[in-house]
Coordinates of C-alpha atoms in Angstrom, one line a residue:
Chain A
X294 CA 0.0 0.0 0.0
X295 CA 1.7 3.2 -1.1
X296 CA 0.7 6.7 -2.0
X297 CA -2.0 6.0 -4.6
X298 CA -3.6 3.3 -2.6
X299 CA -3.6 5.5 0.5
X300 CA -5.2 8.3 -1.4
X301 CA -7.9 5.9 -2.7
X302 CA -8.5 4.8 0.9
X303 CA -8.8 8.4 2.0
X304 CA -11.3 9.2 -0.8
X305 CA -13.5 6.4 0.2
X306 CA -13.8 8.2 3.5
X307 CA -14.8 11.6 2.1
X308 CA -18.2 11.3 3.6
X309 CA -16.5 10.7 6.9
X310 CA -14.3 13.7 6.2
X311 CA -17.2 16.1 6.0
X312 CA -18.8 14.6 9.1
X313 CA -15.5 15.0 10.9
X314 CA -16.0 18.7 11.7
X315 CA -13.4 21.4 11.0
X316 CA -13.2 23.2 7.7
X317 CA -15.5 22.6 4.8
X318 CA -13.5 20.4 2.3
X319 CA -14.3 21.8 -1.2
X320 CA -11.7 19.8 -3.1
X321 CA -10.8 16.6 -1.2
X322 CA -7.6 14.6 -1.2
X323 CA -6.5 13.3 -4.6
X324 CA -5.8 16.5 -6.5
X325 CA -2.6 18.5 -6.5
X326 CA -3.9 20.5 -3.5
X327 CA -7.0 20.3 -1.3
X328 CA -9.3 23.3 -1.2
X329 CA -11.0 24.2 2.1
X330 CA -13.5 26.8 3.0
X331 CA -12.8 29.0 6.0
X332 CA -15.3 31.1 8.0
X333 CA -13.0 34.1 8.3
X334 CA -10.0 35.6 6.6
X335 CA -7.4 34.8 9.3
X336 CA -5.8 31.4 9.3
X337 CA -3.5 30.0 12.0
X338 CA -0.8 27.5 10.8
X339 CA 1.7 25.3 12.6
X340 CA 3.7 22.2 11.8
X341 CA 5.3 19.6 14.0
X342 CA 6.7 16.1 13.6
X343 CA 7.4 12.8 15.4
X344 CA 10.6 11.0 14.6
X345 CA 11.1 7.3 15.4
X346 CA 13.6 6.7 18.2
X347 CA 13.1 10.2 19.4
X348 CA 9.4 10.9 19.9
X349 CA 8.3 7.3 20.1
X350 CA 10.1 4.1 20.9
X351 CA 10.5 1.1 18.6
X352 CA 7.5 -1.1 18.8
X353 CA 5.0 1.7 19.6
X354 CA 1.7 0.8 17.9
X355 CA 1.3 2.8 14.7
X356 CA -2.1 4.0 15.8
X357 CA -0.5 5.7 18.7
X358 CA 2.3 7.2 16.6
X359 CA -0.3 8.7 14.2
X360 CA -2.4 10.0 17.1
X361 CA 0.6 11.6 18.7
X362 CA 1.7 13.3 15.4
X363 CA -1.7 15.0 15.1
X364 CA -2.3 15.6 18.8
X365 CA 1.0 17.5 19.2
X366 CA -0.2 20.0 16.6
X367 CA -3.7 20.1 18.1
X368 CA -2.1 21.1 21.4
X369 CA -0.5 24.1 19.5
X370 CA -4.0 25.1 18.4
X371 CA -5.2 24.9 22.0
X372 CA -2.3 27.1 23.0
X373 CA -3.7 29.9 20.8
X374 CA -7.3 29.3 22.0
X375 CA -8.1 28.4 18.4
X376 CA -10.3 25.8 16.7
X377 CA -8.9 23.1 14.4
X378 CA -9.8 23.4 10.7
X379 CA -7.8 20.7 8.8
X380 CA -4.5 19.0 8.6
X381 CA -2.1 17.6 6.1
X382 CA 0.6 15.0 6.8
X383 CA 3.8 13.7 5.2
X384 CA 5.1 10.3 6.1
X385 CA 8.6 9.0 5.4
X386 CA 8.4 5.2 5.8
X387 CA 11.4 2.9 6.4
X388 CA 12.0 0.8 3.2
X389 CA 10.1 -2.4 3.3
X390 CA 7.7 -1.4 6.1
X391 CA 4.9 -4.0 6.3
X392 CA 1.7 -3.0 4.6
X393 CA -0.2 -3.7 7.8
X394 CA 1.8 -1.1 9.6
X395 CA 1.3 1.5 6.8
X396 CA -2.4 0.8 6.9
X397 CA -2.5 1.1 10.7
X398 CA -0.7 4.4 10.4
X399 CA -3.3 5.7 7.9
X400 CA -6.2 4.4 10.0
X401 CA -4.7 5.9 13.0
X402 CA -4.5 9.3 11.3
X403 CA -8.1 9.1 10.3
X404 CA -9.2 8.1 13.8
X405 CA -7.2 11.0 15.3
X406 CA -8.8 13.3 12.7
X407 CA -12.2 12.3 13.9
X408 CA -11.3 12.5 17.6
X409 CA -9.9 16.0 17.2
X410 CA -12.4 17.2 14.5
X411 CA -9.6 18.0 12.2
X412 CA -9.9 16.3 8.8
X413 CA -6.7 15.2 7.1
X414 CA -7.1 16.6 3.6
X415 CA -3.8 15.8 1.9
X416 CA -0.1 15.0 2.1
X417 CA 2.5 12.7 0.8
X418 CA 3.8 9.2 1.5
X419 CA 7.5 8.6 0.7
X420 CA 9.8 5.7 1.4
X421 CA 13.3 5.9 2.7
X422 CA 16.2 4.3 0.8
X423 CA 17.0 2.2 3.8
X424 CA 15.0 -0.1 6.1
X425 CA 16.9 1.2 9.1
X426 CA 15.9 4.8 8.5
X427 CA 13.3 6.0 11.1
X428 CA 9.7 6.6 10.4
X429 CA 9.0 10.4 10.3
X430 CA 5.5 11.7 10.5
X431 CA 5.2 15.4 9.9
X432 CA 1.8 17.1 10.4
X433 CA 0.7 20.6 9.6
X434 CA -2.6 22.0 11.0
X435 CA -4.7 24.9 10.1
X436 CA -6.9 26.6 12.6
X437 CA -9.2 29.5 13.0
X438 CA -9.9 31.9 15.9
X439 CA -12.7 30.7 18.2
X440 CA -16.1 32.3 18.7
X441 CA -14.7 35.3 20.5
X442 CA -12.3 36.0 17.6
X443 CA -9.5 36.3 20.1
X444 CA -6.1 34.6 19.5
X445 CA -3.9 34.2 22.6
X446 CA -0.2 34.6 22.1
X447 CA 2.8 33.9 24.3
X448 CA 3.3 37.6 25.0
X449 CA 1.2 39.9 27.1
X450 CA 1.8 38.7 30.7
X451 CA 2.0 41.6 33.1
X452 CA 3.9 41.9 36.5
X453 CA 1.7 40.4 39.2
X454 CA -0.1 38.0 36.8
X455 CA -0.7 34.6 38.1
X456 CA 1.1 31.7 36.4
X457 CA -1.4 28.8 36.1
X458 CA -1.5 25.3 34.5
X459 CA -4.1 22.8 33.6
X460 CA -4.0 19.1 34.6
X461 CA -0.9 17.5 36.1
X462 CA 2.8 17.8 35.3
X463 CA 5.7 15.4 35.0
X464 CA 3.8 12.3 33.7
X465 CA 4.1 13.1 30.0
X466 CA 7.4 11.4 29.2
X467 CA 8.9 8.9 31.6
X468 CA 12.6 8.0 31.2
X469 CA 11.6 4.7 29.7
X470 CA 9.5 6.3 27.0
X471 CA 6.1 5.5 28.5
X472 CA 3.8 8.2 29.7
X473 CA 0.8 10.3 28.7
X474 CA 2.6 11.6 25.5
X475 CA 0.9 8.8 23.6
X476 CA -2.6 9.3 25.0
X477 CA -3.0 12.9 26.1
X478 CA -6.0 14.9 25.0
X479 CA -5.1 18.4 23.8
X480 CA -6.8 21.1 25.8
X481 CA -8.7 22.7 23.0
X482 CA -12.0 22.9 24.9
X483 CA -10.3 24.1 28.0
X484 CA -8.6 26.9 26.2
X485 CA -11.8 28.1 24.5
X486 CA -13.6 28.0 27.9
X487 CA -10.8 30.0 29.4
X488 CA -11.0 32.8 26.9
X489 CA -14.8 32.9 27.5
X490 CA -14.5 32.9 31.2
X491 CA -11.5 35.3 31.8
X492 CA -11.9 37.6 28.8
X493 CA -9.3 40.4 29.0
X494 CA -8.0 38.9 32.3
X495 CA -6.3 36.2 30.2
X496 CA -3.0 37.7 29.1
X497 CA -0.8 35.0 27.5
X498 CA -0.8 31.3 27.0
X499 CA 1.4 28.4 25.7
X500 CA 1.2 24.6 25.7
X501 CA 3.7 22.7 27.8
X502 CA 5.7 20.6 25.3
X503 CA 9.3 21.3 26.2
X504 CA 8.7 21.1 29.9
X505 CA 7.2 23.7 32.2
X506 CA 10.5 25.3 33.0
X507 CA 11.3 26.1 29.4
X508 CA 7.7 26.9 28.4
X509 CA 7.1 29.2 31.3
X510 CA 10.4 30.8 30.2
X511 CA 9.0 31.3 26.7
X512 CA 5.9 33.1 28.2
X513 CA 8.2 35.2 30.4
X514 CA 10.6 36.0 27.6
X515 CA 7.9 37.0 25.1
X516 CA 6.4 39.2 27.8
X517 CA 9.6 40.8 28.9
X518 CA 9.3 39.5 32.4
X519 CA 10.6 36.9 34.8
X520 CA 8.5 34.2 36.4
X521 CA 8.6 32.6 39.9
X522 CA 7.3 29.1 40.5
X523 CA 6.4 27.6 43.9
X524 CA 7.5 23.9 43.7
X525 CA 5.1 23.0 46.5
X526 CA 2.1 24.1 44.4
X527 CA 2.9 22.0 41.3
X528 CA 0.1 19.6 40.4
X529 CA 2.4 16.6 40.0
X530 CA 1.5 13.4 38.2
X531 CA 1.7 10.1 40.2
X532 CA 5.4 9.3 40.7
X533 CA 6.8 12.6 39.6
X534 CA 8.8 14.9 41.8
X535 CA 9.0 18.6 41.4
X536 CA 12.1 18.4 39.2
X537 CA 10.2 16.1 36.8
X538 CA 7.2 18.5 36.9
X539 CA 9.5 21.4 35.8
X540 CA 11.9 19.6 33.6
X541 CA 10.2 16.8 31.8
X542 CA 8.5 17.5 28.5
X543 CA 5.5 16.4 26.7
X544 CA 2.9 17.2 29.3
X545 CA 0.8 19.0 26.6
X546 CA -1.0 21.0 29.3
X547 CA -1.7 24.7 29.1
X548 CA 0.3 27.3 31.0
X549 CA -1.2 30.8 31.1
X550 CA -0.8 34.2 32.6
X551 CA -3.9 35.8 34.1
X552 CA -4.9 38.8 36.3
X553 CA -6.8 37.7 39.3
X554 CA -8.0 34.2 40.2
X555 CA -8.5 31.6 37.4
X556 CA -11.4 29.1 37.6
X557 CA -10.7 26.0 39.7
X558 CA -11.4 23.8 36.7
X559 CA -12.1 24.0 33.0
X560 CA -14.3 21.3 31.4
X561 CA -13.5 19.0 34.3
X562 CA -9.7 19.6 34.1
X563 CA -8.2 21.1 37.2
X564 CA -6.5 24.5 37.1
X565 CA -3.7 25.3 39.5
X566 CA -2.0 28.6 40.3
X567 CA 1.7 27.7 40.6
X568 CA 3.5 31.0 40.6
X569 CA 3.4 34.5 39.2
X570 CA 5.2 36.9 36.9
X571 CA 7.5 39.7 38.1
X572 CA 9.6 42.4 36.6
X573 CA 13.1 41.0 36.1
X574 CA 15.5 39.5 33.6
X575 CA 13.3 38.6 30.6
X576 CA 12.7 34.8 30.4
X577 CA 14.2 33.9 33.7
X578 CA 12.2 31.3 35.7
X579 CA 13.0 30.8 39.4
X580 CA 11.7 27.8 41.2
X581 CA 11.4 27.9 45.0
X582 CA 11.5 24.6 46.9
X583 CA 11.9 24.2 50.6
X584 CA 13.4 27.7 50.9
X585 CA 16.0 27.2 48.2
X586 CA 15.9 28.9 44.8
X587 CA 16.6 27.1 41.5
X588 CA 17.0 28.5 38.1
X589 CA 14.6 26.5 35.9
X590 CA 16.9 26.8 32.9
X591 CA 19.2 24.4 34.7
X592 CA 16.4 21.8 34.6
X593 CA 16.1 22.1 30.8
X594 CA 14.9 19.3 28.6
X595 CA 16.3 18.4 25.3
X596 CA 14.5 15.2 24.5
X597 CA 12.4 16.5 21.7
X598 CA 14.8 19.0 20.1
Chain B
X213 CA 22.1 26.0 16.1
X214 CA 18.8 24.3 17.0
X215 CA 15.2 25.2 17.1
X216 CA 15.3 28.2 19.3
X217 CA 18.3 29.7 17.6
X218 CA 16.7 29.1 14.2
X219 CA 13.5 30.8 15.3
X220 CA 15.5 33.8 16.5
X221 CA 17.2 33.8 13.1
X222 CA 13.8 33.8 11.4
X223 CA 12.4 36.6 13.6
X224 CA 15.3 38.8 12.6
X225 CA 14.0 38.5 9.1
X226 CA 10.5 39.5 9.8
X227 CA 10.8 42.6 7.8
X228 CA 12.1 40.5 5.0
X229 CA 9.1 38.2 5.6
X230 CA 6.6 41.0 4.9
X231 CA 8.5 42.2 1.9
X232 CA 8.4 38.6 0.5
X233 CA 4.9 38.7 -0.9
X234 CA 2.3 36.1 -0.2
X235 CA 0.0 36.3 2.8
X236 CA 0.1 39.1 5.3
X237 CA 1.8 37.7 8.4
X238 CA -0.1 38.8 11.5
X239 CA 1.7 36.7 14.1
X240 CA 5.2 35.8 12.9
X241 CA 7.2 32.7 13.7
X242 CA 8.0 32.2 17.4
X243 CA 4.6 31.7 18.9
X244 CA 2.7 28.3 19.0
X245 CA 1.2 29.1 15.6
X246 CA 1.6 31.7 13.0
X247 CA -1.5 33.8 12.0
X248 CA -1.8 34.9 8.4
X249 CA -4.4 37.1 6.8
X250 CA -5.9 35.8 3.6
X251 CA -7.8 37.8 0.9
X252 CA -10.7 35.3 0.6
X253 CA -12.3 32.5 2.4
X254 CA -11.0 29.6 0.3
X255 CA -7.6 28.2 1.1
X256 CA -5.6 25.6 -0.8
X257 CA -3.2 23.3 1.1
X258 CA -0.7 20.7 0.1
X259 CA 2.3 19.0 1.7
X260 CA 5.3 17.3 0.2
X261 CA 8.7 16.2 1.4
X262 CA 12.3 15.5 0.3
X263 CA 14.1 12.6 1.8
X264 CA 17.9 12.2 1.8
X265 CA 19.0 9.3 -0.5
X266 CA 15.7 9.4 -2.2
X267 CA 15.0 12.9 -3.5
X268 CA 18.5 14.2 -3.3
X269 CA 21.9 12.5 -3.3
X270 CA 24.5 12.7 -0.5
X271 CA 26.6 15.8 -0.9
X272 CA 23.8 17.9 -2.5
X273 CA 24.3 21.5 -1.2
X274 CA 21.8 22.3 1.5
X275 CA 20.6 25.4 -0.3
X276 CA 19.5 23.2 -3.2
X277 CA 17.8 20.7 -0.9
X278 CA 15.9 23.5 0.8
X279 CA 14.9 25.1 -2.5
X280 CA 13.7 21.8 -3.9
X281 CA 11.6 21.1 -0.8
X282 CA 9.7 24.3 -1.3
X283 CA 9.7 24.3 -5.1
X284 CA 8.0 20.9 -5.3
X285 CA 5.1 22.3 -3.3
X286 CA 5.0 25.5 -5.3
X287 CA 4.7 23.3 -8.4
X288 CA 1.5 21.9 -6.8
X289 CA 0.3 25.5 -6.4
X290 CA 1.0 26.1 -10.1
X291 CA -1.0 22.9 -11.0
X292 CA -4.1 24.4 -9.4
X293 CA -3.4 27.8 -11.1
X294 CA -3.2 29.3 -7.6
X295 CA -1.0 31.9 -5.9
X296 CA 1.4 31.1 -3.0
X297 CA 0.4 32.4 0.4
X298 CA 2.8 31.0 2.9
X299 CA 4.6 27.8 4.0
X300 CA 5.7 25.9 7.1
X301 CA 8.5 23.4 7.2
X302 CA 9.6 20.6 9.5
X303 CA 13.2 19.3 9.4
X304 CA 14.5 16.0 10.8
X305 CA 18.2 16.4 11.0
X306 CA 20.8 13.6 11.2
X307 CA 22.3 13.6 14.7
X308 CA 25.4 15.7 14.8
X309 CA 24.8 17.5 11.5
X310 CA 27.2 20.4 11.4
X311 CA 25.8 23.8 12.3
X312 CA 27.1 25.2 9.0
X313 CA 24.8 22.8 7.2
X314 CA 21.8 23.6 9.4
X315 CA 22.4 27.3 8.8
X316 CA 22.7 26.7 5.0
X317 CA 19.4 24.8 5.1
X318 CA 17.7 27.6 7.0
X319 CA 19.2 30.3 4.7
X320 CA 18.2 28.2 1.6
X321 CA 14.6 28.0 2.8
X322 CA 14.5 31.8 3.3
X323 CA 16.0 32.4 -0.1
X324 CA 13.5 30.0 -1.8
X325 CA 10.7 31.8 0.1
X326 CA 11.8 35.1 -1.4
X327 CA 12.2 33.6 -4.8
X328 CA 8.7 32.1 -4.8
X329 CA 7.0 34.9 -2.8
X330 CA 6.0 32.4 -0.2
X331 CA 7.1 33.3 3.4
X332 CA 8.0 30.5 5.7
X333 CA 6.0 31.3 8.8
X334 CA 6.7 28.4 11.1
X335 CA 7.7 24.8 11.6
X336 CA 9.8 22.5 13.7
X337 CA 13.4 21.4 13.8
X338 CA 14.0 17.9 15.2
X339 CA 17.1 15.7 15.4
X340 CA 17.3 12.0 14.6
X341 CA 18.6 9.6 17.3
X342 CA 21.3 8.5 14.8
X343 CA 23.8 10.3 12.6
X344 CA 23.1 7.8 9.8
X345 CA 19.4 8.7 9.6
X346 CA 18.6 10.7 6.5
X347 CA 17.7 14.4 6.4
X348 CA 13.9 14.8 5.8
X349 CA 12.5 18.2 4.9
X350 CA 8.7 18.4 4.9
X351 CA 7.0 21.5 3.6
X352 CA 3.4 22.5 3.6
X353 CA 2.1 25.4 1.5
X354 CA -1.0 27.4 1.6
X355 CA -2.3 29.1 -1.5
X356 CA -5.3 31.1 -2.7
X357 CA -7.1 31.2 -6.0
X358 CA -5.6 33.7 -8.6
X359 CA -7.3 36.9 -9.9
X360 CA -10.0 35.0 -11.8
X361 CA -11.0 33.0 -8.7
X362 CA -10.8 29.8 -10.7
X363 CA -9.1 26.7 -9.3
X364 CA -8.1 24.1 -12.0
X365 CA -8.4 20.5 -10.9
X366 CA -7.2 17.2 -12.5
X367 CA -10.8 16.3 -13.5
X368 CA -12.8 17.9 -16.3
X369 CA -11.0 16.9 -19.5
X370 CA -13.4 16.1 -22.3
X371 CA -13.1 13.7 -25.3
X372 CA -11.3 15.5 -28.1
X373 CA -9.4 17.8 -25.7
X374 CA -5.8 18.4 -26.6
X375 CA -3.1 17.2 -24.1
X376 CA -0.5 19.9 -23.8
X377 CA 2.7 20.4 -21.8
X378 CA 4.9 23.3 -20.9
X379 CA 8.7 23.3 -21.3
X380 CA 10.7 20.1 -22.0
X381 CA 10.5 16.6 -20.6
X382 CA 12.9 13.9 -19.5
X383 CA 15.6 16.2 -18.1
X384 CA 14.3 16.5 -14.5
X385 CA 15.9 13.5 -12.9
X386 CA 18.8 11.7 -14.6
X387 CA 19.8 8.2 -13.5
X388 CA 22.8 9.7 -11.7
X389 CA 20.7 12.0 -9.6
X390 CA 21.6 15.2 -11.6
X391 CA 19.0 17.1 -13.6
X392 CA 16.7 20.0 -13.4
X393 CA 15.0 18.7 -10.2
X394 CA 17.3 20.8 -8.1
X395 CA 16.9 24.0 -10.2
X396 CA 13.5 24.1 -11.9
X397 CA 11.2 27.1 -11.7
X398 CA 7.6 26.1 -10.8
X399 CA 5.2 27.2 -13.5
X400 CA 3.1 29.5 -11.3
X401 CA 3.2 32.5 -13.7
X402 CA 2.5 30.2 -16.7
X403 CA -0.5 28.6 -15.0
X404 CA -2.1 32.0 -14.1
X405 CA -1.5 33.2 -17.7
X406 CA -3.1 30.0 -19.1
X407 CA -6.3 30.5 -17.0
X408 CA -6.5 34.1 -18.2
X409 CA -5.8 33.2 -21.9
X410 CA -7.9 30.1 -22.3
X411 CA -10.7 30.8 -19.8
X412 CA -13.3 28.0 -20.0
X413 CA -11.3 26.2 -22.7
X414 CA -8.9 25.1 -20.0
X415 CA -10.4 21.9 -18.6
X416 CA -7.9 20.2 -16.3
X417 CA -4.3 20.5 -15.2
X418 CA -1.6 18.7 -13.2
X419 CA 2.1 19.2 -12.6
X420 CA 4.4 16.5 -13.9
X421 CA 6.2 15.1 -10.9
X422 CA 5.7 11.3 -11.2
X423 CA 6.5 11.4 -14.9
X424 CA 4.3 12.3 -17.9
X425 CA 2.9 8.8 -18.3
X426 CA 1.6 8.6 -14.8
X427 CA 0.5 12.2 -14.5
X428 CA -1.3 12.2 -17.8
X429 CA -2.9 9.0 -16.4
X430 CA -4.1 10.9 -13.4
X431 CA -5.7 13.6 -15.6
X432 CA -7.3 10.9 -17.7
X433 CA -8.5 8.8 -14.7
X434 CA -10.0 11.8 -12.8
X435 CA -11.8 12.8 -16.0
X436 CA -13.0 9.3 -16.8
X437 CA -11.2 9.2 -20.1
X438 CA -8.1 7.7 -21.8
X439 CA -5.3 9.7 -23.3
X440 CA -3.2 9.2 -26.4
X441 CA 0.3 10.6 -26.7
X442 CA 2.3 11.0 -30.0
X443 CA 5.9 10.2 -29.0
X444 CA 7.3 12.2 -31.9
X445 CA 5.7 15.4 -30.6
X446 CA 7.2 15.2 -27.1
X447 CA 9.4 18.3 -26.4
X448 CA 12.4 16.3 -25.1
X449 CA 15.2 17.7 -23.0
X450 CA 18.7 17.3 -24.4
X451 CA 19.8 13.7 -24.2
X452 CA 16.4 12.3 -23.3
X453 CA 14.6 9.8 -25.6
X454 CA 10.8 9.5 -25.6
X455 CA 10.9 6.8 -23.0
X456 CA 12.7 9.2 -20.6
X457 CA 10.2 11.9 -21.6
X458 CA 7.3 9.7 -20.6
X459 CA 8.7 7.7 -17.7
X460 CA 11.1 9.9 -15.8
X461 CA 9.8 12.0 -13.0
X462 CA 10.5 15.4 -11.6
X463 CA 10.0 17.5 -14.7
X464 CA 7.7 19.9 -12.7
X465 CA 6.2 21.1 -15.9
X466 CA 2.4 21.5 -16.4
X467 CA 0.3 19.0 -18.3
X468 CA -3.2 20.3 -19.2
X469 CA -6.3 19.5 -21.2
X470 CA -7.8 22.2 -23.4
X471 CA -10.4 22.6 -26.1
X472 CA -8.9 24.1 -29.2
X473 CA -5.4 25.3 -29.7
X474 CA -3.3 26.4 -26.7
X475 CA -0.9 29.4 -26.9
X476 CA 2.5 28.6 -28.4
X477 CA 4.2 29.9 -25.3
X478 CA 3.4 31.2 -21.8
X479 CA 5.6 33.8 -20.2
X480 CA 8.4 32.7 -22.6
X481 CA 7.9 29.0 -21.8
X482 CA 7.0 26.9 -24.9
X483 CA 3.8 25.0 -24.9
X484 CA 3.5 21.8 -27.0
X485 CA 0.4 19.7 -28.0
X486 CA 1.5 16.1 -27.5
X487 CA -1.7 14.2 -27.7
X488 CA -5.4 14.2 -26.9
X489 CA -8.1 12.7 -24.7
X490 CA -10.5 10.0 -25.9
X491 CA -13.4 8.0 -24.5
X492 CA -11.9 4.7 -23.3
X493 CA -10.7 2.9 -20.2
X494 CA -10.4 5.6 -17.5
X495 CA -6.8 6.5 -16.8
X496 CA -5.3 4.5 -19.7
X497 CA -2.5 6.3 -21.5
X498 CA -1.3 5.0 -25.0
X499 CA 1.9 6.2 -26.5
X500 CA 2.4 5.9 -30.3
X501 CA 5.9 5.7 -31.5
X502 CA 6.9 4.8 -35.1
X503 CA 3.7 3.0 -35.6
X504 CA 3.8 0.9 -32.4
X505 CA 1.5 1.4 -29.4
X506 CA 2.8 1.3 -25.8
X507 CA 0.9 1.4 -22.6
X508 CA 2.4 4.3 -20.6
X509 CA 1.7 2.4 -17.3
X510 CA 4.5 0.0 -18.4
X511 CA 6.9 3.0 -18.3
X512 CA 6.0 3.9 -14.7
X513 CA 8.4 5.6 -12.3
X514 CA 8.7 4.8 -8.7
X515 CA 11.7 6.9 -7.8
X516 CA 9.9 9.3 -5.6
X517 CA 7.3 7.1 -4.0

């Protein structure tokens, strides 16, 4: 099963595609490009990839690889408080990859598209020259602003803003490659609810993919501020200590800056205030634990880079 | 130089980004997603990739790799007679790739973006676990319909339509990996001129990436027709015989179906009538050469699959 067969497979699912939600698909997969109808004239776009041996371990079921490839991108959509429109994917297959795996990958992408209401409308399937070369799945997503029209960026936090996170931290990527990174649900609904609830009190937002320490650092840097985190307040996943909560990546939760108190929960997902923003060296993140201060940049995470 | 450094590099070029043409960049690279302004509410999207050892040989200068990765996608835009808006790219680097190569790749993408008036507004840089793993550059492009509002698909050819091509064939990908595939100019201007000139007489179009035989087959299949090609009329590149003109890929010329005569040239690029469409087995392409008939599907090309 290669490109043409895959495209045929996808075309059979065109009815499914329209029922999937997201953008209206005016020209479906199978032509040189897909044509999609948007509701407005502003389009958000991002791309991310999963690389075998780096973002998933050998033996990971193809359905989970496909889901993760799309879910990482959907998490970026959540970080902007936007709504998924559609996606395209390119896949570089190891030479000689069994057809059952290729099919499982394609089925997995379709299932993830349904789950995230983000139809996969095109792409390319290529094959490596070598059987040892790793599978690479690259996904690009389009999104549109939500009902309020507001897009939330990484910049805009103000001194005194609270630093808050959704869900739990430190359970995304365990040292053995297990963890929630293969099964997390991107916080799209939570982000939309947050914009509705907080309005102008919501100042900046990011999703936690590189680890809280680095991603809080991005929020701080883009806002020209420093951030302080209270390690005792971190909502840690089972088995994670505060260093894991700060330093490990792939939590795919939201971190945001807001004025005044956030809601306790969003769509059933808990929200925790873990620190605040202060005037200071732009991008610096201090973590206080049992009276000691740690620079979060020393807890950095390079797994996914 | 890794992701964050690359993003900094790109941000320094924001002014360049806006001067590049294409979509208005409302939120530039550096946030979770880029936000672009479009002129209408229909967006075209396609993705394609280049894989080391498959689409380019070892030792190919990074600037040419980057250019090809974008140019392949721009050729898909030409095939729809659309206008480039913006692009995103993901790059999977071999472990330990020298910084000079990474920089040359980034510079090459920027140079290609300028050349094709298609700003690169986001993406991801990842690193393989192994130094032997091939470089993979995946590019997604957005486009919008041109001034006429018309988008030209692969379907719509009618019996009696002429089958025409731009430029020359068979010189795109030589057996030793050289050829125009690293330097071709996608036929965006030619396609827009063609829509203006032929209007409703232009029925269907595709770009020739898999080889004329297969791509004419796509036009025919999508239109429910067969096609016949006169080998003696093929505009062959220097050194290419008719089998190379039919079977080799990566010409990145346009093939189109039109009623009545096409123009002799478009923007200085020659146009040649090489055959016509007939009622028959959908997707079948017959090539006549010196009185003999050949099925083009037997001249297929799998290099890029």
